[in-house]
XYZ file of C-alpha atoms in Angstrom:
611
model
C 0.000 0.000 0.000
C 2.893 2.389 0.654
C 3.764 2.153 -3.041
C 0.662 4.292 -3.707
C 2.624 7.250 -2.371
C 3.648 8.365 -5.867
C 0.012 8.840 -6.872
C -0.798 11.272 -4.054
C 0.537 14.491 -5.696
C -0.193 13.202 -9.205
C -3.999 13.247 -9.033
C -4.342 16.962 -8.167
C -1.775 17.761 -10.866
C -3.739 15.766 -13.446
C -6.869 17.635 -12.368
C -4.997 20.895 -12.921
C -3.908 19.855 -16.426
C -7.396 18.717 -17.448
C -9.055 21.861 -16.149
C -6.490 24.158 -17.780
C -6.478 22.457 -21.174
C -10.221 21.907 -21.536
C -11.827 24.280 -19.028
C -13.953 26.137 -21.589
C -15.753 22.905 -22.488
C -16.695 22.005 -18.908
C -19.856 22.915 -17.065
C -19.587 24.054 -13.452
C -20.607 20.658 -11.988
C -18.066 18.803 -14.146
C -15.273 21.240 -13.277
C -16.122 20.844 -9.591
C -16.132 17.048 -9.841
C -12.708 17.061 -11.466
C -11.222 19.578 -9.012
C -12.754 18.079 -5.871
C -12.516 14.466 -7.023
C -8.799 14.592 -7.797
C -7.998 15.933 -4.307
C -10.494 13.488 -2.792
C -8.742 10.521 -4.403
C -5.427 11.752 -3.017
C -7.020 12.063 0.436
C -8.308 8.487 0.109
C -4.867 7.206 -0.858
C -3.339 9.081 2.083
C -5.869 7.424 4.403
C -4.945 3.970 3.102
C -1.228 4.710 3.345
C -1.671 6.201 6.809
C -3.610 3.183 8.069
C -0.800 0.839 7.021
C 1.931 3.191 8.227
C 0.444 3.903 11.655
C -0.487 0.278 12.274
C 2.908 -0.985 11.180
C 6.353 -0.352 12.510
C 6.254 3.320 11.423
C 9.658 2.890 9.859
C 10.572 5.526 7.246
C 9.743 4.516 3.698
C 11.491 5.790 0.574
C 10.061 5.604 -2.932
C 12.189 6.499 -5.971
C 10.089 7.147 -9.066
C 13.014 7.777 -11.396
C 15.996 9.938 -12.109
C 15.404 13.664 -12.309
C 18.833 15.320 -12.670
C 21.933 13.462 -13.901
C 25.057 15.567 -14.491
C 28.647 14.396 -13.963
C 28.710 13.111 -10.384
C 25.391 14.796 -9.463
C 22.402 12.484 -9.271
C 19.071 13.835 -8.019
C 16.198 11.333 -8.061
C 12.502 12.106 -8.177
C 12.007 10.450 -4.835
C 9.541 10.623 -1.961
C 10.198 10.039 1.746
C 7.546 9.002 4.262
C 7.868 9.211 8.021
C 5.620 10.401 10.854
C 6.232 14.069 10.016
C 5.397 13.560 6.350
C 2.315 11.545 7.292
C 1.023 14.358 9.481
C 1.501 16.892 6.698
C -0.201 14.629 4.163
C -3.262 14.325 6.387
C -3.412 18.112 6.740
C -2.878 18.977 3.073
C -5.223 16.399 1.558
C -7.827 16.182 4.326
C -8.318 19.872 5.034
C -7.638 20.688 1.377
C -10.455 18.338 0.310
C -12.958 19.989 2.674
C -11.968 23.425 1.385
C -12.457 22.217 -2.192
C -15.959 20.957 -1.336
C -16.785 24.289 0.286
C -15.474 26.126 -2.793
C -18.050 24.435 -5.024
C -20.757 26.454 -3.276
C -18.834 29.623 -2.517
C -17.570 30.120 -6.083
C -20.849 29.113 -7.782
C -21.647 31.232 -10.848
C -18.165 32.763 -10.923
C -17.224 33.228 -14.606
C -13.825 31.584 -14.014
C -15.099 28.600 -12.032
C -12.944 25.965 -13.777
C -9.843 28.173 -13.666
C -10.301 28.533 -9.908
C -10.279 24.784 -9.331
C -7.315 24.402 -11.687
C -5.247 26.816 -9.606
C -6.399 25.188 -6.351
C -5.316 21.768 -7.623
C -1.924 23.114 -8.686
C -1.494 24.627 -5.231
C -2.295 21.354 -3.454
C -0.106 19.304 -5.803
C 2.896 21.599 -5.251
C 2.479 21.405 -1.468
C 2.338 17.621 -1.619
C 5.577 17.527 -3.622
C 7.149 19.844 -1.042
C 6.323 17.668 1.967
C 7.047 14.362 0.228
C 10.403 15.308 -1.306
C 13.345 13.221 -0.143
C 15.881 15.792 -1.378
C 16.200 19.550 -1.149
C 16.160 20.099 -4.923
C 12.732 18.464 -5.228
C 11.578 20.259 -2.078
C 12.574 23.538 -3.708
C 10.529 22.627 -6.787
C 7.445 22.210 -4.614
C 8.406 25.339 -2.665
C 8.395 27.464 -5.814
C 5.250 25.725 -7.057
C 3.466 26.821 -3.887
C 4.680 30.372 -4.515
C 3.282 30.282 -8.048
C -0.031 28.865 -6.841
C -0.394 31.574 -4.211
C 0.322 34.284 -6.797
C -2.344 32.925 -9.151
C -4.955 32.512 -6.425
C -4.396 35.761 -4.527
C -4.732 37.658 -7.808
C -7.546 35.403 -9.058
C -9.945 38.333 -9.512
C -7.286 40.135 -11.516
C -9.579 42.780 -13.007
C -9.338 44.663 -9.721
C -5.874 46.318 -9.673
C -5.691 45.970 -5.874
C -5.842 42.197 -6.182
C -3.011 42.214 -8.688
C -0.982 44.401 -6.341
C -1.572 42.000 -3.434
C -0.512 39.026 -5.578
C 2.668 40.771 -6.710
C 3.469 41.825 -3.159
C 3.145 38.245 -1.901
C 5.230 36.931 -4.790
C 8.043 39.469 -4.397
C 8.279 39.284 -0.604
C 8.351 35.492 -0.546
C 11.018 35.562 -3.261
C 13.283 37.347 -0.770
C 13.071 34.356 1.522
C 13.331 31.944 -1.401
C 16.624 33.521 -2.430
C 18.036 32.866 1.039
C 16.759 29.285 0.882
C 18.379 28.717 -2.528
C 21.717 29.978 -1.199
C 21.349 27.647 1.760
C 20.718 24.671 -0.520
C 23.800 25.501 -2.612
C 25.937 25.870 0.509
C 24.795 22.528 1.899
C 25.390 20.796 -1.429
C 28.866 22.238 -1.989
C 29.935 21.258 1.528
C 28.223 17.871 1.923
C 27.962 16.835 -1.776
C 24.373 15.607 -1.746
C 20.832 16.931 -1.913
C 19.301 13.990 -0.049
C 17.819 15.414 3.165
C 18.564 12.442 5.417
C 22.127 12.177 4.109
C 22.603 15.926 4.557
C 21.453 15.832 8.170
C 23.630 12.803 8.943
C 26.633 14.361 7.192
C 26.180 17.631 9.057
C 26.034 15.825 12.408
C 29.194 13.837 11.618
C 31.302 16.592 10.029
C 30.284 19.869 11.655
C 30.889 20.580 15.344
C 27.960 22.374 17.035
C 28.160 26.156 17.002
C 30.686 26.407 14.157
C 30.352 28.732 11.187
C 29.013 26.379 8.496
C 25.978 25.043 10.385
C 25.214 28.551 11.642
C 25.240 30.078 8.150
C 23.332 27.154 6.619
C 20.642 27.245 9.299
C 20.346 31.037 9.027
C 19.775 30.820 5.264
C 17.122 28.128 5.686
C 15.506 30.288 8.359
C 15.373 33.145 5.840
C 13.353 30.954 3.500
C 11.059 29.814 6.298
C 10.456 33.386 7.501
C 9.375 34.495 4.027
C 7.041 31.607 3.299
C 5.496 31.480 6.789
C 5.043 35.266 7.018
C 7.151 35.845 10.107
C 9.002 38.965 11.197
C 10.303 40.825 9.187
C 8.625 39.395 6.048
C 5.090 39.114 7.416
C 3.470 42.093 5.680
C 2.356 40.200 2.563
C -0.100 37.904 4.341
C -2.810 40.421 5.405
C -2.927 41.769 1.842
C -3.255 38.208 0.544
C -6.898 38.361 1.721
C -7.634 39.854 -1.718
C -8.202 36.332 -3.047
C -11.445 34.352 -2.636
C -12.078 33.170 0.929
C -11.453 29.456 0.177
C -8.002 30.511 -1.072
C -7.345 32.221 2.246
C -8.394 29.079 4.085
C -6.103 26.911 1.964
C -3.110 29.247 2.321
C -3.518 29.660 6.075
C -4.595 26.184 7.123
C -3.151 23.541 4.828
C -0.450 24.879 2.524
C 1.635 28.021 2.039
C 2.344 29.378 5.519
C 2.959 25.967 7.074
C 5.802 25.293 4.626
C 8.351 27.261 6.662
C 7.437 25.396 9.849
C 7.784 22.098 7.986
C 11.185 23.094 6.561
C 12.669 23.848 9.984
C 11.153 20.704 11.491
C 12.467 18.561 8.632
C 15.993 19.978 9.022
C 15.893 20.164 12.831
C 19.214 18.304 13.108
C 20.936 21.198 11.357
C 19.321 23.755 13.664
C 20.424 21.756 16.711
C 24.002 22.245 15.449
C 23.366 26.018 15.362
C 21.973 26.823 18.833
C 22.201 30.585 18.309
C 20.122 30.411 15.132
C 17.678 28.073 16.846
C 17.217 30.594 19.654
C 16.692 33.323 17.034
C 13.843 31.180 15.657
C 12.205 31.308 19.098
C 12.720 35.073 19.431
C 11.268 35.690 15.967
C 8.253 33.578 16.889
C 7.700 35.411 20.183
C 7.983 38.882 18.638
C 5.786 37.941 15.676
C 2.993 36.468 17.787
C 2.835 39.629 19.906
C 3.028 42.079 16.987
C 0.398 40.215 14.953
C -1.852 39.722 17.995
C -1.897 43.441 18.755
C -2.712 44.196 15.110
C -5.592 41.701 15.171
C -7.136 43.567 18.127
C -8.079 46.605 16.008
C -8.826 45.224 12.528
C -12.333 45.722 11.169
C -12.071 43.462 8.092
C -13.205 40.000 9.175
C -10.570 38.253 7.038
C -7.718 40.521 8.130
C -8.433 39.679 11.774
C -7.967 36.021 10.882
C -4.910 36.811 8.745
C -3.118 38.443 11.658
C -4.193 35.566 13.892
C -2.494 33.163 11.486
C 0.740 35.146 11.626
C 0.479 34.992 15.415
C -0.214 31.248 15.555
C 2.634 30.461 13.167
C 4.688 32.536 15.612
C 3.795 30.004 18.314
C 5.047 27.227 16.049
C 8.331 29.071 15.518
C 8.546 29.617 19.269
C 8.202 25.867 19.799
C 10.752 25.067 17.088
C 13.230 27.478 18.627
C 12.725 25.868 22.025
C 13.382 22.412 20.621
C 9.752 21.342 21.125
C 9.580 19.909 17.624
C 6.608 17.608 18.208
C 4.623 20.373 19.923
C 5.170 22.667 16.914
C 3.835 20.072 14.475
C 0.980 19.232 16.840
C -0.053 22.896 16.847
C 0.304 22.967 13.059
C -2.200 20.088 12.931
C -4.761 21.610 15.298
C -4.313 25.063 13.746
C -5.207 23.610 10.354
C -8.564 22.481 11.762
C -9.665 25.592 13.613
C -8.197 28.108 11.168
C -9.859 26.433 8.180
C -13.094 26.416 10.203
C -12.804 30.129 10.996
C -12.001 31.176 7.429
C -14.791 29.093 5.929
C -17.207 30.433 8.545
C -16.078 33.967 7.684
C -16.656 33.122 4.036
C -20.196 32.014 4.886
C -20.845 35.379 6.577
C -19.460 37.243 3.567
C -21.415 35.020 1.153
C -24.737 35.490 2.948
C -24.305 39.088 4.149
C -24.067 41.025 0.880
C -20.303 40.429 0.420
C -19.644 42.636 3.460
C -16.225 42.373 5.168
C -16.519 45.113 7.795
C -17.442 43.586 11.158
C -18.678 46.953 12.458
C -21.530 46.785 9.920
C -22.520 43.305 11.093
C -24.107 42.179 14.345
C -26.810 39.881 15.679
C -26.179 37.104 13.158
C -26.266 34.194 15.614
C -29.994 33.537 15.075
C -29.945 34.091 11.310
C -26.851 31.890 10.804
C -26.770 29.326 13.657
C -24.317 26.872 12.081
C -21.902 29.679 11.201
C -22.257 31.102 14.701
C -21.381 27.812 16.391
C -18.541 27.317 13.932
C -17.136 30.693 14.979
C -17.635 29.890 18.648
C -15.780 26.573 18.351
C -13.061 28.034 16.110
C -12.603 31.058 18.378
C -12.387 28.831 21.467
C -9.773 26.604 19.813
C -7.831 29.606 18.530
C -7.847 31.071 22.038
C -6.745 27.703 23.473
C -9.679 27.391 25.861
C -9.617 24.102 27.822
C -10.857 20.935 26.114
C -10.457 22.315 22.593
C -7.769 21.110 20.180
C -5.868 24.387 20.367
C -5.609 24.120 24.143
C -3.633 20.880 24.095
C -1.144 21.954 21.446
C -0.569 25.504 22.710
C -0.290 24.371 26.338
C 2.329 21.817 25.287
C 4.281 24.563 23.496
C 4.255 27.001 26.394
C 5.246 24.414 28.980
C 8.181 23.342 26.821
C 9.216 26.955 26.226
C 9.277 27.658 29.978
C 12.104 25.123 30.344
C 14.179 27.112 27.837
C 13.299 30.724 28.662
C 10.776 32.088 31.178
C 10.857 35.395 29.288
C 9.744 33.750 26.048
C 7.114 31.801 28.014
C 5.787 35.091 29.417
C 5.594 36.478 25.862
C 3.644 33.388 24.813
C 1.217 33.775 27.728
C 0.695 37.453 26.900
C 0.017 36.405 23.311
C -2.556 33.873 24.573
C -4.292 36.641 26.539
C -4.385 38.887 23.457
C -5.648 35.984 21.320
C -8.561 35.445 23.701
C -9.501 39.117 23.424
C -9.443 39.471 19.625
C -10.993 36.040 18.959
C -14.085 36.739 21.038
C -14.197 40.392 20.016
C -14.758 39.025 16.530
C -17.440 36.601 17.730
C -19.312 39.123 19.881
C -19.241 41.968 17.343
C -20.406 39.805 14.429
C -22.953 37.537 16.109
C -24.280 39.445 19.128
C -26.041 42.759 19.499
C -28.603 44.092 17.060
C -28.826 42.684 13.543
C -28.379 45.561 11.097
C -29.603 43.930 7.875
C -31.606 40.925 6.779
C -29.610 37.870 5.687
C -31.017 36.917 2.305
C -28.897 33.839 1.531
C -28.045 30.664 3.357
C -25.043 28.392 2.737
C -25.837 25.176 0.889
C -24.855 21.687 1.975
C -21.468 21.842 0.266
C -20.599 24.862 2.425
C -22.300 23.594 5.588
C -20.856 20.058 5.610
C -17.180 21.190 5.787
C -18.092 23.600 8.597
C -19.699 20.776 10.567
C -16.779 18.366 10.073
C -14.128 20.981 10.808
C -16.050 21.983 13.924
C -15.773 18.421 15.204
C -12.052 18.323 14.387
C -11.456 21.708 16.036
C -12.975 20.328 19.236
C -11.540 16.820 19.233
C -8.334 17.323 17.226
C -6.281 17.257 20.416
C -6.693 13.487 20.431
C -5.144 13.121 16.982
C -1.506 13.774 17.856
C 0.671 11.610 15.638
C 3.547 9.946 17.543
C 6.653 11.752 16.310
C 9.207 10.113 18.574
C 10.715 8.334 15.575
C 11.477 11.724 13.974
C 12.326 14.123 16.776
C 14.172 13.763 20.084
C 11.695 13.572 22.949
C 11.858 16.317 25.567
C 12.042 15.138 29.146
C 9.197 16.432 31.303
C 10.117 18.471 34.359
C 9.238 17.329 37.859
C 5.697 18.329 38.776
C 6.706 20.626 41.603
C 5.027 23.815 42.779
C 6.702 25.971 40.108
C 5.574 23.649 37.345
C 1.985 23.633 38.604
C 1.958 27.424 38.958
C 3.312 27.908 35.431
C 0.738 25.446 34.105
C -2.077 27.278 35.902
C -1.002 30.665 34.502
C -0.769 29.151 31.018
C -4.340 27.876 31.292
C -5.638 31.106 32.839
C -4.203 33.499 30.205
C -6.757 32.823 27.421
C -9.588 32.635 29.973
C -8.657 36.114 31.163
C -8.671 37.264 27.536
C -12.190 35.833 27.140
C -13.329 37.666 30.290
C -11.951 40.979 28.999
C -13.715 40.451 25.656
C -16.979 39.714 27.489
C -16.703 42.902 29.567
C -15.859 45.124 26.599
C -17.813 43.660 23.696
C -20.696 41.625 25.148
C -21.976 43.024 28.445
C -20.848 46.599 27.877
C -19.495 46.826 31.413
C -16.518 48.634 29.880
C -16.806 50.722 26.732
C -14.344 50.086 23.933
C -15.542 53.318 22.333
C -14.754 55.318 25.470
C -11.305 53.747 25.605
C -10.735 54.754 21.979
C -11.476 58.411 22.821
C -8.357 58.804 24.966
C -5.676 60.954 23.337
C -3.123 58.147 23.369
C -5.531 55.494 22.069
C -6.114 56.802 18.536
C -2.464 56.911 17.396
C -1.858 53.536 19.045
C -4.863 52.070 17.243
C -3.657 53.459 13.905
C -0.194 52.076 14.632
C -1.597 48.589 15.268
C -4.040 48.893 12.368
C -1.139 49.557 10.005
C 0.766 46.500 11.167
C 3.137 48.469 13.412
C 4.144 50.673 10.503
C 6.103 47.902 8.784
C 4.554 48.569 5.374
C 5.219 52.299 5.693
C 8.803 51.579 6.724
C 9.378 49.293 3.744
C 7.804 51.865 1.436
C 10.305 54.482 2.622
C 13.323 52.192 2.631
C 12.733 50.230 -0.561
C 9.600 51.019 -2.585
C 9.878 54.826 -2.847
C 13.661 54.832 -3.558
C 13.112 52.183 -6.216
C 10.346 54.239 -7.833
C 12.588 57.305 -7.739
C 15.402 55.422 -9.445
C 13.005 54.149 -12.124
C 11.756 57.683 -12.788
C 15.309 59.007 -13.105
C 16.204 56.086 -15.292
C 13.042 56.125 -17.388
C 15.144 56.314 -20.564
C 17.239 53.346 -19.365
C 20.923 54.227 -18.993
C 22.008 50.745 -20.054
C 19.892 50.939 -23.166
C 21.438 54.360 -23.825
C 24.838 52.693 -24.312
C 23.450 50.520 -27.082
C 21.654 53.489 -28.617
C 24.977 55.404 -28.603
C 26.657 52.545 -30.461
C 23.840 52.533 -33.004
C 24.111 56.348 -33.426
C 27.903 56.128 -33.937
C 27.427 53.375 -36.515
C 24.944 55.544 -38.391
C 27.356 58.511 -38.432
C 30.255 56.360 -39.596
C 28.009 54.941 -42.278
C 27.155 58.447 -43.493
C 30.832 59.383 -43.455
C 31.856 56.321 -45.432
C 28.907 56.578 -47.814
C 30.093 60.100 -48.799
C 33.041 58.452 -50.522
C 30.676 56.489 -52.763
C 30.651 58.903 -55.760
C 30.364 56.407 -58.643
C 33.507 57.783 -60.337
C 35.886 54.987 -61.285
C 38.985 57.248 -61.534
C 38.513 58.345 -57.892
C 38.197 54.703 -56.819
C 41.404 53.773 -58.695
C 43.263 56.755 -57.224
C 42.101 55.753 -53.732
C 43.365 52.212 -54.223
C 46.758 53.463 -55.420
C 47.084 55.947 -52.566
C 46.055 53.292 -50.050
C 48.574 50.843 -51.426
C 51.341 53.453 -51.311
C 50.416 54.319 -47.711
C 50.523 50.655 -46.600
C 53.927 50.121 -48.295
C 55.296 53.281 -46.712
C 54.124 52.200 -43.266
C 55.737 48.827 -43.765
C 59.063 50.332 -44.859
C 59.149 52.881 -42.066
C 58.357 50.331 -39.410
């Protein structure tokens, strides 16, 4: 059954090819069947493979489909590698991806580019599957760039709006910065260890490079650069909120099952290298802590329902980076798994609100929707509880495991994580209370069909019970030893549990009961500039505009005639002038031609004699 592994990324890719080559001939139902069915078959194959893998010895399995690159002594196969980490990612990509595809059939109904949408979605899923299955870094990079292409196509899907095209270009350019660092890291690893095979690279690094030396530090730092770009972490996080320009199912797929989880997967897959570079590994934790706080504060003040969730994704990926930096590898992947469930649930529920509420995104214009949209309301309640890490939800188990592991490494980073949990509780339930409580402003004229409701129901169950689905990763990562359960441990655990509950209480007081007025708080002289600062993502976009975008535009204006092209134009002008000069000697008089030949001959002979 494990031999079916090669078919897993192939089916979505075949669906992409069929939909691209013959999309104009397909009706909406047929396009949906091809798009959804191809991902569904992959999900079925993953289930069969997972059943055999998890009920067997769970030994890593390698499948070589053929040779990809053969050049001198370089041999790069088209090979796949399966272990517990890969299995977890396959479940996330195909399982959650399939539910998002089903939801898309209803959300995108009557869109003029229905088949094109499913084609791009299939390409996106196929590229992510290649990325997580790759047994070598060259093939991983192929999937990595394929994911970047898929995100560009999907974010700018409604390309007739210039803002959507801008958001797609921004995501593409900013992630290319990280991709450049990753490519340099791959070249460095290959030139030093003479292989692209990931397992061989990690083993070679452990055997040849002493911990803390220059080569592992530089290699890990370059890989971290790639991970930061793809997973939208500080300082390359500004593209993700703008990526909400795409259709809502695209946002769900990017945030829950594909794009932004790629950086977390990369660091987890190469964790042996990061363990040889402890300084870089600690930087991973610091980046995660800073990002989760910055993004959480920005989420507190957003009014676009999707941008709130976008900043929450940046924050939750920050928790995963925090865990990776603390060496809690299994906890990071566990949170990746649970985050896929509740974040997909929240985005699809937000899409249902947008779909049924006149395409409105501003939460301030909503309110009182819990009775008009009961399934969506309970989906938001469950998703918000899991996002906040309230007890007995999937997010509670994974985030609690992260924070307890981080405390062993750095109490300061643990405190940052707890503060982030408090902030998460506030903005999660602010969103729920503002959208679904209070007075309903307008009548809801639509209701989501079964293909939108069924994924919400299933994801709601997973968001609640997903904490029981932790895949044993002891065969992949070193297991952290648990501390003694003394008073300090119990106190830290209690504070970790209490932080999101306190955030929920604050949200209740401000946005549900009205015991405290958020509007009154906003009227303070210091509150408005702080709100604008958070609303603008801590001024990061403005800073980048001043440092990079505006200078680049200035240079392009000064160089609008293209100085390089001017050199070639000067050569062409000189050639024309020389041509005119030489053509003046073309008189048509034979005696002048003969005299010129004689004079030229005499001159050449004279030069020869004199020299």
